């Protein structure tokens, strides 16, 4: 492009910058923009807007605002995109007060007239960062302006209020929405129904469902139905959850893997394992693609019921169906083996999954260490603890407390005190249970003191 004579116009160079932004190559785009400035290549306000956007994405707000100065120096007039981008950048850096100050000053100085995109950008950013009150203030400001909120704007506010449990505020905004003639959609009702379910306001759930389907002629989608299935399952209303799935099928909104997994979890929670397995059969019969999460629900439930044989059988079926178990799957099974006192089998299983290329995490080690210590295999636990560090996993506070308690119970006091010292050196605390064991067994005063230093609230 630089070799061409005459040079390509500013539109062509902006297309190149835009392409880099789409590829998320923000530093490259900024570097190219800088070269364009040095080489006196034609620029316009769009070029600056692109560069400002890149700086915001790269968390360099200082550069972004210096580029705003460059806009003025070149005689360009910043537009709504320029200011909206800067406001979005401030919000992404959790600076809502600065974003609000910039916005209000721009309005006072009549520097720009915000449009629906500007308002939506700010409201969305405030809601995502948990600044719901400030988002509500801006929403009210918008209502008093010439640019009125639309369905999307209302949905942002209602969704944020529901997320933070402000049920009545969300219902008030919803009522305002209807009164002002702004039509709600399925995304308006879903969070309201969810939060009403969470606080067990079932009559209002029924009322909103009726309003949604009969008065507004809005059909609930899979997400809305899944919210209901989850809420009913969590509250033990499994017949109602099954009825929701029947309604889904009747209305042509077919349940997905999340819906069925939610129902399955409800049955597992109540120990109704036959019904849970029936749900699994339904998933397979409908040729819905299974995932590890679904199987993990069943595996965890069977392990809690101490039915390890069935859990292991399901584990083998996973592999036969082409599913690769994840680290959560293995942690569940290890916990199940340890619960039944099968620590040796758990250790064998642990090495086997490593041979198959599965990498354990901190929970895997803590589960196995707890099982080994509980069943008095402390020497094996100590070896595993050392292997853990050799494999690059850093022990956490819980890891130390598990192994220390195991050493004390097996009267390996020297090892326990060494581990306490090491734990304190790492900045971790001995918990109340560990401290009680240390004192009860009258270990060396130095060991106890070192332990207590990490937990001054116990002294």
Tab-separated table of N, CA and C in Angstrom, residues 116-218:
chain	number	residue	atom	x	y	z
A	116	UNK	N	-28.840	5.422	21.355
A	116	UNK	CA	-29.232	4.186	22.026
A	116	UNK	C	-28.032	3.275	22.272
A	117	UNK	N	-27.055	3.310	21.351
A	117	UNK	CA	-25.849	2.481	21.503
A	117	UNK	C	-25.015	2.967	22.692
A	118	UNK	N	-24.873	4.287	22.823
A	118	UNK	CA	-24.107	4.857	23.937
A	118	UNK	C	-24.723	4.467	25.269
A	119	UNK	N	-26.027	4.694	25.382
A	119	UNK	CA	-26.712	4.344	26.629
A	119	UNK	C	-26.611	2.848	26.917
A	120	UNK	N	-26.855	2.040	25.902
A	120	UNK	CA	-26.830	0.586	26.094
A	120	UNK	C	-25.439	0.111	26.486
A	121	UNK	N	-24.414	0.716	25.890
A	121	UNK	CA	-23.030	0.348	26.211
A	121	UNK	C	-22.734	0.615	27.681
A	122	UNK	N	-23.114	1.808	28.132
A	122	UNK	CA	-22.850	2.170	29.524
A	122	UNK	C	-23.657	1.319	30.496
A	123	UNK	N	-24.939	1.154	30.206
A	123	UNK	CA	-25.805	0.378	31.094
A	123	UNK	C	-25.333	-1.074	31.164
A	124	UNK	N	-24.984	-1.634	30.013
A	124	UNK	CA	-24.501	-3.024	29.976
A	124	UNK	C	-23.197	-3.172	30.765
A	125	UNK	N	-22.278	-2.199	30.597
A	125	UNK	CA	-21.004	-2.241	31.314
A	125	UNK	C	-21.194	-2.121	32.817
A	126	UNK	N	-22.097	-1.234	33.233
A	126	UNK	CA	-22.372	-1.053	34.659
A	126	UNK	C	-23.017	-2.298	35.266
A	127	UNK	N	-23.943	-2.898	34.525
A	127	UNK	CA	-24.614	-4.116	35.014
A	127	UNK	C	-23.627	-5.270	35.147
A	128	UNK	N	-22.753	-5.421	34.162
A	128	UNK	CA	-21.789	-6.530	34.175
A	128	UNK	C	-20.775	-6.397	35.301
A	129	UNK	N	-20.463	-5.163	35.695
A	129	UNK	CA	-19.489	-4.958	36.773
A	129	UNK	C	-20.161	-4.816	38.137
A	130	UNK	N	-21.467	-5.075	38.197
A	130	UNK	CA	-22.170	-5.093	39.476
A	130	UNK	C	-22.603	-3.735	39.991
A	131	UNK	N	-22.496	-2.695	39.157
A	131	UNK	CA	-22.884	-1.344	39.586
A	131	UNK	C	-24.330	-1.082	39.147
A	132	UNK	N	-25.238	-1.861	39.723
A	132	UNK	CA	-26.635	-1.804	39.297
A	132	UNK	C	-27.287	-0.474	39.616
A	133	UNK	N	-26.976	0.108	40.797
A	133	UNK	CA	-27.585	1.393	41.163
A	133	UNK	C	-27.206	2.489	40.173
A	134	UNK	N	-25.933	2.482	39.752
A	134	UNK	CA	-25.497	3.495	38.795
A	134	UNK	C	-26.143	3.252	37.421
A	135	UNK	N	-26.300	1.963	37.077
A	135	UNK	CA	-26.978	1.621	35.822
A	135	UNK	C	-28.423	2.100	35.859
A	136	UNK	N	-29.054	1.959	37.029
A	136	UNK	CA	-30.441	2.394	37.193
A	136	UNK	C	-30.536	3.916	37.096
A	137	UNK	N	-29.538	4.632	37.668
A	137	UNK	CA	-29.498	6.092	37.548
A	137	UNK	C	-29.426	6.503	36.083
A	138	UNK	N	-28.553	5.858	35.311
A	138	UNK	CA	-28.397	6.195	33.898
A	138	UNK	C	-29.670	5.849	33.122
A	139	UNK	N	-30.301	4.757	33.506
A	139	UNK	CA	-31.552	4.346	32.875
A	139	UNK	C	-32.619	5.417	33.075
A	140	UNK	N	-32.708	5.954	34.297
A	140	UNK	CA	-33.682	7.025	34.576
A	140	UNK	C	-33.323	8.294	33.796
A	141	UNK	N	-32.024	8.575	33.701
A	141	UNK	CA	-31.542	9.729	32.925
A	141	UNK	C	-31.979	9.573	31.468
A	142	UNK	N	-31.845	8.371	30.968
A	142	UNK	CA	-32.213	8.072	29.580
A	142	UNK	C	-33.715	8.262	29.367
A	143	UNK	N	-34.514	7.837	30.356
A	143	UNK	CA	-35.969	7.974	30.231
A	143	UNK	C	-36.388	9.439	30.114
A	144	UNK	N	-35.615	10.326	30.764
A	144	UNK	CA	-35.933	11.759	30.728
A	144	UNK	C	-35.378	12.466	29.494
A	145	UNK	N	-34.570	11.743	28.709
A	145	UNK	CA	-33.961	12.344	27.520
A	145	UNK	C	-34.836	12.067	26.295
A	146	UNK	N	-34.353	12.523	25.154
A	146	UNK	CA	-35.080	12.271	23.901
A	146	UNK	C	-34.855	10.851	23.383
A	147	UNK	N	-33.834	10.181	23.930
A	147	UNK	CA	-33.507	8.822	23.494
A	147	UNK	C	-34.093	7.834	24.507
A	148	UNK	N	-35.194	7.210	24.166
A	148	UNK	CA	-35.925	6.370	25.111
A	148	UNK	C	-35.389	4.930	25.114
A	149	UNK	N	-35.468	4.265	26.284
A	149	UNK	CA	-35.006	2.869	26.361
A	149	UNK	C	-35.852	1.959	25.473
A	150	UNK	N	-35.199	0.957	24.910
A	150	UNK	CA	-35.922	-0.044	24.135
A	150	UNK	C	-35.969	-1.357	24.921
A	151	UNK	N	-36.433	-2.403	24.296
A	151	UNK	CA	-36.571	-3.703	24.968
A	151	UNK	C	-35.240	-4.203	25.497
A	152	UNK	N	-34.185	-4.040	24.706
A	152	UNK	CA	-32.857	-4.527	25.112
A	152	UNK	C	-32.386	-3.794	26.368
A	153	UNK	N	-32.596	-2.467	26.407
A	153	UNK	CA	-32.173	-1.681	27.572
A	153	UNK	C	-32.928	-2.121	28.824
A	154	UNK	N	-34.233	-2.292	28.691
A	154	UNK	CA	-35.039	-2.770	29.824
A	154	UNK	C	-34.553	-4.143	30.291
A	155	UNK	N	-34.252	-5.006	29.343
A	155	UNK	CA	-33.799	-6.360	29.694
A	155	UNK	C	-32.497	-6.337	30.485
A	156	UNK	N	-31.596	-5.415	30.126
A	156	UNK	CA	-30.321	-5.290	30.857
A	156	UNK	C	-30.578	-4.940	32.318
A	157	UNK	N	-31.443	-3.936	32.532
A	157	UNK	CA	-31.734	-3.486	33.891
A	157	UNK	C	-32.454	-4.578	34.681
A	158	UNK	N	-33.475	-5.156	34.089
A	158	UNK	CA	-34.240	-6.212	34.771
A	158	UNK	C	-33.335	-7.392	35.095
A	159	UNK	N	-32.493	-7.792	34.137
A	159	UNK	CA	-31.579	-8.920	34.353
A	159	UNK	C	-30.613	-8.663	35.489
A	160	UNK	N	-30.070	-7.436	35.558
A	160	UNK	CA	-29.112	-7.103	36.611
A	160	UNK	C	-29.791	-7.058	37.977
A	161	UNK	N	-30.990	-6.478	38.035
A	161	UNK	CA	-31.729	-6.424	39.303
A	161	UNK	C	-32.058	-7.836	39.803
A	162	UNK	N	-32.461	-8.695	38.886
A	162	UNK	CA	-32.775	-10.088	39.249
A	162	UNK	C	-31.529	-10.818	39.723
A	163	UNK	N	-30.416	-10.584	39.039
A	163	UNK	CA	-29.158	-11.251	39.397
A	163	UNK	C	-28.751	-10.920	40.828
A	164	UNK	N	-29.035	-9.706	41.259
A	164	UNK	CA	-28.658	-9.274	42.604
A	164	UNK	C	-29.802	-9.422	43.610
A	165	UNK	N	-30.823	-10.184	43.218
A	165	UNK	CA	-31.894	-10.522	44.144
A	165	UNK	C	-32.871	-9.405	44.448
A	166	UNK	N	-32.855	-8.356	43.641
A	166	UNK	CA	-33.751	-7.210	43.883
A	166	UNK	C	-35.057	-7.442	43.121
A	167	UNK	N	-35.828	-8.384	43.647
A	167	UNK	CA	-37.009	-8.879	42.954
A	167	UNK	C	-38.033	-7.772	42.723
A	168	UNK	N	-38.396	-7.066	43.783
A	168	UNK	CA	-39.454	-6.064	43.663
A	168	UNK	C	-39.058	-4.923	42.745
A	169	UNK	N	-37.781	-4.525	42.777
A	169	UNK	CA	-37.308	-3.479	41.853
A	169	UNK	C	-37.447	-3.944	40.406
A	170	UNK	N	-37.098	-5.210	40.173
A	170	UNK	CA	-37.200	-5.768	38.815
A	170	UNK	C	-38.658	-5.796	38.362
A	171	UNK	N	-39.571	-6.163	39.263
A	171	UNK	CA	-40.996	-6.210	38.919
A	171	UNK	C	-41.527	-4.812	38.626
A	172	UNK	N	-41.040	-3.822	39.362
A	172	UNK	CA	-41.466	-2.436	39.115
A	172	UNK	C	-41.029	-1.952	37.741
A	173	UNK	N	-39.772	-2.259	37.384
A	173	UNK	CA	-39.262	-1.855	36.060
A	173	UNK	C	-40.050	-2.566	34.967
A	174	UNK	N	-40.381	-3.840	35.207
A	174	UNK	CA	-41.183	-4.604	34.231
A	174	UNK	C	-42.559	-3.959	34.041
A	175	UNK	N	-43.175	-3.536	35.140
A	175	UNK	CA	-44.487	-2.871	35.052
A	175	UNK	C	-44.386	-1.568	34.270
A	176	UNK	N	-43.325	-0.790	34.541
A	176	UNK	CA	-43.087	0.452	33.789
A	176	UNK	C	-42.960	0.175	32.300
A	177	UNK	N	-42.257	-0.887	32.007
A	177	UNK	CA	-42.020	-1.274	30.607
A	177	UNK	C	-43.347	-1.488	29.875
A	178	UNK	N	-44.260	-2.226	30.517
A	178	UNK	CA	-45.561	-2.510	29.912
A	178	UNK	C	-46.367	-1.220	29.761
A	179	UNK	N	-46.346	-0.387	30.818
A	179	UNK	CA	-47.105	0.870	30.807
A	179	UNK	C	-46.653	1.804	29.697
A	180	UNK	N	-45.335	1.813	29.429
A	180	UNK	CA	-44.798	2.725	28.409
A	180	UNK	C	-44.889	2.142	26.998
A	181	UNK	N	-45.474	0.946	26.896
A	181	UNK	CA	-45.700	0.366	25.580
A	181	UNK	C	-44.485	-0.297	24.966
A	182	UNK	N	-43.445	-0.563	25.776
A	182	UNK	CA	-42.262	-1.275	25.273
A	182	UNK	C	-42.538	-2.777	25.412
A	183	UNK	N	-42.500	-3.471	24.314
A	183	UNK	CA	-42.879	-4.886	24.323
A	183	UNK	C	-41.776	-5.761	24.923
A	184	UNK	N	-42.098	-6.551	25.944
A	184	UNK	CA	-41.107	-7.486	26.498
A	184	UNK	C	-40.925	-8.682	25.567
A	185	UNK	N	-39.859	-9.413	25.786
A	185	UNK	CA	-39.628	-10.646	25.036
A	185	UNK	C	-39.250	-11.750	26.014
A	186	UNK	N	-38.841	-12.884	25.489
A	186	UNK	CA	-38.516	-14.025	26.350
A	186	UNK	C	-37.352	-13.712	27.282
A	187	UNK	N	-36.439	-12.828	26.843
A	187	UNK	CA	-35.284	-12.454	27.672
A	187	UNK	C	-35.692	-11.518	28.804
A	188	UNK	N	-36.875	-10.917	28.705
A	188	UNK	CA	-37.387	-10.101	29.805
A	188	UNK	C	-37.912	-10.996	30.919
A	189	UNK	N	-38.659	-12.018	30.516
A	189	UNK	CA	-39.347	-12.856	31.492
A	189	UNK	C	-38.449	-13.897	32.153
A	190	UNK	N	-37.462	-14.417	31.431
A	190	UNK	CA	-36.648	-15.521	31.977
A	190	UNK	C	-35.976	-15.174	33.307
A	191	UNK	N	-35.256	-14.026	33.423
A	191	UNK	CA	-34.636	-13.717	34.720
A	191	UNK	C	-35.652	-13.457	35.824
A	192	UNK	N	-36.814	-12.879	35.465
A	192	UNK	CA	-37.853	-12.626	36.477
A	192	UNK	C	-38.372	-13.954	37.021
A	193	UNK	N	-38.658	-14.881	36.130
A	193	UNK	CA	-39.152	-16.195	36.547
A	193	UNK	C	-38.116	-16.903	37.400
A	194	UNK	N	-36.846	-16.781	36.994
A	194	UNK	CA	-35.775	-17.441	37.747
A	194	UNK	C	-35.666	-16.899	39.171
A	195	UNK	N	-35.679	-15.579	39.327
A	195	UNK	CA	-35.503	-15.008	40.662
A	195	UNK	C	-36.736	-15.269	41.530
A	196	UNK	N	-37.932	-15.301	40.930
A	196	UNK	CA	-39.132	-15.638	41.682
A	196	UNK	C	-39.091	-17.089	42.168
A	197	UNK	N	-38.550	-17.970	41.324
A	197	UNK	CA	-38.361	-19.369	41.730
A	197	UNK	C	-37.372	-19.458	42.891
A	198	UNK	N	-36.302	-18.665	42.799
A	198	UNK	CA	-35.257	-18.706	43.834
A	198	UNK	C	-35.795	-18.333	45.217
A	199	UNK	N	-36.797	-17.433	45.234
A	199	UNK	CA	-37.344	-16.987	46.530
A	199	UNK	C	-38.689	-17.653	46.832
A	200	UNK	N	-38.992	-18.720	46.066
A	200	UNK	CA	-40.186	-19.550	46.313
A	200	UNK	C	-41.501	-18.770	46.234
A	201	UNK	N	-41.554	-17.818	45.313
A	201	UNK	CA	-42.815	-17.082	45.102
A	201	UNK	C	-43.547	-17.738	43.931
A	202	UNK	N	-44.046	-18.941	44.201
A	202	UNK	CA	-44.567	-19.807	43.136
A	202	UNK	C	-45.823	-19.247	42.481
A	203	UNK	N	-46.679	-18.580	43.260
A	203	UNK	CA	-47.902	-18.020	42.674
A	203	UNK	C	-47.566	-16.982	41.615
A	204	UNK	N	-46.559	-16.152	41.910
A	204	UNK	CA	-46.146	-15.138	40.941
A	204	UNK	C	-45.457	-15.769	39.732
A	205	UNK	N	-44.771	-16.891	39.964
A	205	UNK	CA	-44.170	-17.616	38.831
A	205	UNK	C	-45.267	-18.026	37.857
A	206	UNK	N	-46.346	-18.612	38.391
A	206	UNK	CA	-47.476	-19.030	37.546
A	206	UNK	C	-48.113	-17.842	36.846
A	207	UNK	N	-48.239	-16.727	37.585
A	207	UNK	CA	-48.842	-15.525	37.020
A	207	UNK	C	-48.032	-14.989	35.847
A	208	UNK	N	-46.701	-14.928	36.033
A	208	UNK	CA	-45.844	-14.401	34.963
A	208	UNK	C	-45.792	-15.341	33.763
A	209	UNK	N	-45.830	-16.639	34.021
A	209	UNK	CA	-45.868	-17.584	32.907
A	209	UNK	C	-47.147	-17.407	32.090
A	210	UNK	N	-48.261	-17.229	32.797
A	210	UNK	CA	-49.546	-17.026	32.118
A	210	UNK	C	-49.517	-15.716	31.329
A	211	UNK	N	-49.011	-14.653	31.967
A	211	UNK	CA	-48.921	-13.361	31.279
A	211	UNK	C	-48.047	-13.467	30.041
A	212	UNK	N	-46.949	-14.167	30.205
A	212	UNK	CA	-45.986	-14.309	29.110
A	212	UNK	C	-46.605	-15.032	27.912
A	213	UNK	N	-47.265	-16.166	28.193
A	213	UNK	CA	-47.752	-17.006	27.100
A	213	UNK	C	-49.110	-16.565	26.574
A	214	UNK	N	-50.033	-16.185	27.488
A	214	UNK	CA	-51.395	-15.870	27.054
A	214	UNK	C	-51.566	-14.399	26.678
A	215	UNK	N	-51.105	-13.500	27.565
A	215	UNK	CA	-51.328	-12.071	27.320
A	215	UNK	C	-50.360	-11.507	26.277
A	216	UNK	N	-49.087	-11.885	26.384
A	216	UNK	CA	-48.072	-11.331	25.492
A	216	UNK	C	-47.768	-12.226	24.286
A	217	UNK	N	-48.334	-13.421	24.321
A	217	UNK	CA	-48.123	-14.374	23.224
A	217	UNK	C	-46.633	-14.639	22.964
A	218	UNK	N	-45.879	-14.727	24.070
A	218	UNK	CA	-44.444	-15.028	23.980
A	218	UNK	C	-44.234	-16.481	24.384
